[in-house]
Amino acid sequence: MSRDADTDIHARRLTTDGSRVEDREWLESLESVFQRQGPQRIGDLLTRLRARASALGVTERLGRTTPYVNTIPADQQPPYPGIMKVERQIKSIIRWNAMAMVVRANREEHGIGGHISSYASVATLFEVGFNHFFRGRTSEQEGDIVYFQGHAAPGVYARAFLEGRLSGFDLENFRRELKPEGGLPSYPHPRLMKDFWEFPTVSMGLSPIMAIYQARFNRYLENRGLKLPSDQKIWAFLGDGEMDEPESLGAITVASRECLDNLIFVVNCNLQRLDGPVRGNGKIIQELEGLFTGAGWNVIKVLWGSSFDPLFAADKEGLLARRMEEVPDGQFQKYVASSGDYIRKDFFGKDPRLLELVKNYSDEQIKDLRRGGHDPVKVYAAYKAAVEHRGSPTLILAQTIKGYGLGEAGEGRNITHQQKKLNEQELLAFRTRFGIPISDGEVQEAPFYRPIDEAEEMQYLRERRRQLGGSVPHRLVQVKPLKAPPEALFEEFYQGSGDRTEATTMVFVRLLAKLLKDKDIGKLIVPIVPDEARTFGMESLFRQVGIYSSLGQQYEPVDKESLLYYKEQKDGAILEEGITEAGSMSSFLAAGTAYATHSINTVPFYFFYSIFGMQRMFDLIWAAGDVKARGFLVGGIAGRTTLAGEGLQHSDGHSHLFALAAPHLKAYDPAFGYELAVIVRDGLHRMYEKQEDICYYVTMMNEFYPMPPMPEGVRDGILRGMYKYKPASAKKTPLKVNLLGSGTILNEAVKAQEILESQYGVAADVWSVTSYKELYTDAIETERWNRLHPQEEQKRCYVQECFEGQDGVFVAASDYVKVLPSMIAKWVPGRLIPLGTDGFGRSDTRAALRNYFEVDWRFITLAALSGLADEGKIKRDKVQKAIKDLDVDPDKMSPLDV
Ligand SMILES: Cc1ncc(C[n+]2csc(CCOP(=O)(O)OP(=O)(O)O)c2C)c(N)n1
Ligand SMILES: [Mg+2]
């Protein structure tokens, strides 16, 4: 069928009668070659014809699309292995319950939301999977990984209800998670349903990229010998509107390049998104086919149901396929909401020969011609072909109807996405259409319906799942805790670097190299980097552990002679992702959840340029929280004044602000090697030994200075957010301040401490603040506890404990925006003066930048004096003099002048 149509597209360009005869002759020859020698021979012939045409100067490129028909012809479909009638009953009941969940929830609480029409369109695509393909996880098999289209969640819940995994209460409390007896979250959130959902999928575009890197990571684990090869499939169910997200398409060549035949995308092409048609004037399916074919995917189109088969068989001239191709999506949507009579006139009426095809069809029959994505036979054929396909990933484009079965209530209507309420008539119609045994009298209540356990469909449903290895989705954590490496491994970092200068970036890379060598944990460490390894001085790791490539290294690297050559290998540990922060983050997600997905405690360390971290990938970082990923996010060459020369788009002074918003993130801005080592050890301990579902964000900087040895008793402070790094000297001075410094700016505070004491007679304690987020979180939690327990002994937060007995002036400087230190002002027993780097970055030297942003030792000194003056402890002329002495320009531009 597709072959006829293919050649016919050429034919339609020719208009004369002679051309028609010629067409027919060619087509007949083609047909006869096909009958005698099969499709392979046709392929050969076409290749030769194309070559000859090219030699004759015909430059026309053959398109990347096939006609608008099913890829698998009817005569090549496998027999359907299930009992269709029973499966239909099951599906209908699930449809009903999914709809009822949303309708009931919105009756009880107006505006609580939910989606009916997306599941209505994807039901058959899910159900064929549930009954015949999605394998559960057992001790014998890994099971499959399924990313369910997020807002089709009601259908997954409704199936779980039939399977007995969820109760009527659960369904009743859809979107009412805070009810005392609990409820169901709107969408797939592993964080909130940790035994059920495996992957968060509702932020459009994240599933496709996560699924690609998941499939790739599975191969990585196999190639590195961390897991046995398996035939596990990764299924991603996506919306056609969702495919417009850059993340949906941005990594598709990764999948083909890596030959990920373990990956299957199923795009639910209902031709609509939220507001209206996805491509009213175009054809989204053809567009996606072209893109994915070009990217090297195996593309299978499931466009028309079995009821179209006789029409295609009767249409010898390929007119039907041609007509289907010329009708834009918006018009196909119109047909959904139109009568058979309209379709006959508008679609078939364009050509008398097409009208002839349907002359024996009633209007109802025309209206009932089904789309492929609603026909289990067609869907099964596509899925089977997909799981059997080898060598490349598969894309299934299934044409469906949004709001299928809702009729007047929304089927194919532009409002259907938002439809949450059905009136009595609409409920009756739905009930009747799907044959749900609920009486007219009861329908208005939209009750949930579950047949008795002995019912045929219930037995069938259970048996199918039993055969496939249990329920899906099912998040199962069976991993054994991993012991954090012993203190001895970290010892050298606690010692400091003596006179040798180092940057925290260097320390981190050395620490990572050491972890990679560790006999217990080494193999589990997964360094991830988006083409930035040399920036961080990580190239020594190329040689040490190799760069992962499923192909090994099939060329002689240009730098083979050098010690640190670019060494790709099949069991390489480094995921050198190229310039894709989103891809790298998706690898982080796969590696950070391997404890659940594969029962393997892989430990991802994702190193990125800090400016291109949080602000670029925050949605995926948020997803990391939802999916309960564990691992280290490392923001390199951070700090708005520490990164010299790079300027406005590179200098990060706000990633810690983003980190503040992610509840699962610990966020640290260490100044010294020992701080970093303590933090990393704590991370390994909490995430892998204690199995806490958190991630660590650590910034590292590229400024060189000697790394001091770890003072006694500071470990706890490092982790809680601050400790006294350098107390004021014993010298008696009448004035006292506290200086708080973070990251490299701590060194500026130390210098200010000296100047204040030696030149201004002010004593200063210097505190290293490793995490304002920790300090703030502890403070607000303490405050909350006190508020809720007014008659109990009131607690003090850590900041208050640290500054016990102190008052006066506190200057807090960091390479980040001022709001970070300001967050703790309320609990500081005095005047807190924040210094920071608000404003756009500039290209210049470190010294010039610190002057510009007013965070160097001069400004810290000045802030301390100014604070003392405000307190009435010194005269203002002393501050004025300091401005002169410190060479501060009082009329300098504010870094916030934009
Ligand atoms: C990143 C993001 N932007 C917007 C939304 C809101 N949203 C939810 S569903 C939807 C339309 C989805 O259309 P499509 O992908 O075609 O799925 P369908 O419901 O048609 O199956 C939108 C815009 C979202 N969930 N995520
Ligand atoms: Mg859609």
PDB file of N, CA, C and O and ligand atoms in Angstrom, residues 240-241 268 270-273 278 402, ligand 2:
ATOM      1  N   ASP A 240       2.560  14.779  20.853  1.00  0.00           N
ATOM      2  CA  ASP A 240       3.058  15.392  19.616  1.00  0.00           C
ATOM      3  C   ASP A 240       3.361  16.877  19.824  1.00  0.00           C
ATOM      4  O   ASP A 240       4.312  17.413  19.255  1.00  0.00           O
ATOM      5  N   GLY A 241       2.576  17.524  20.698  1.00  0.00           N
ATOM      6  CA  GLY A 241       2.884  18.915  21.016  1.00  0.00           C
ATOM      7  C   GLY A 241       4.211  18.997  21.758  1.00  0.00           C
ATOM      8  O   GLY A 241       5.024  19.897  21.525  1.00  0.00           O
ATOM      9  N   ASN A 268       2.245  10.037  20.705  1.00  0.00           N
ATOM     10  CA  ASN A 268       0.785  10.017  20.637  1.00  0.00           C
ATOM     11  C   ASN A 268       0.344  11.218  19.793  1.00  0.00           C
ATOM     12  O   ASN A 268       0.202  12.323  20.287  1.00  0.00           O
ATOM     13  N   ASN A 270      -2.148  12.989  18.459  1.00  0.00           N
ATOM     14  CA  ASN A 270      -3.564  13.344  18.378  1.00  0.00           C
ATOM     15  C   ASN A 270      -3.732  14.672  17.649  1.00  0.00           C
ATOM     16  O   ASN A 270      -4.823  15.214  17.574  1.00  0.00           O
ATOM     17  N   LEU A 271      -2.643  15.161  17.133  1.00  0.00           N
ATOM     18  CA  LEU A 271      -2.613  16.374  16.304  1.00  0.00           C
ATOM     19  C   LEU A 271      -3.010  17.639  17.069  1.00  0.00           C
ATOM     20  O   LEU A 271      -3.175  18.694  16.490  1.00  0.00           O
ATOM     21  N   GLN A 272      -3.147  17.514  18.356  1.00  0.00           N
ATOM     22  CA  GLN A 272      -3.512  18.672  19.177  1.00  0.00           C
ATOM     23  C   GLN A 272      -2.568  18.800  20.355  1.00  0.00           C
ATOM     24  O   GLN A 272      -2.018  17.809  20.828  1.00  0.00           O
ATOM     25  N   ARG A 273      -2.442  20.020  20.815  1.00  0.00           N
ATOM     26  CA  ARG A 273      -1.758  20.262  22.085  1.00  0.00           C
ATOM     27  C   ARG A 273      -2.756  20.942  23.017  1.00  0.00           C
ATOM     28  O   ARG A 273      -3.927  20.533  22.975  1.00  0.00           O
ATOM     29  N   VAL A 278      -1.466  21.032  16.725  1.00  0.00           N
ATOM     30  CA  VAL A 278      -0.010  21.124  16.794  1.00  0.00           C
ATOM     31  C   VAL A 278       0.522  21.759  15.504  1.00  0.00           C
ATOM     32  O   VAL A 278       1.372  22.635  15.519  1.00  0.00           O
ATOM     33  N   LYS A 402      -7.687  13.267  20.124  1.00  0.00           N
ATOM     34  CA  LYS A 402      -7.653  13.800  21.489  1.00  0.00           C
ATOM     35  C   LYS A 402      -9.078  13.810  22.047  1.00  0.00           C
ATOM     36  O   LYS A 402     -10.012  14.239  21.381  1.00  0.00           O
TER      37      LYS A 402
HETATM   38 MG    MG B   2      -1.120  16.114  21.351  1.00  0.00          MG
END
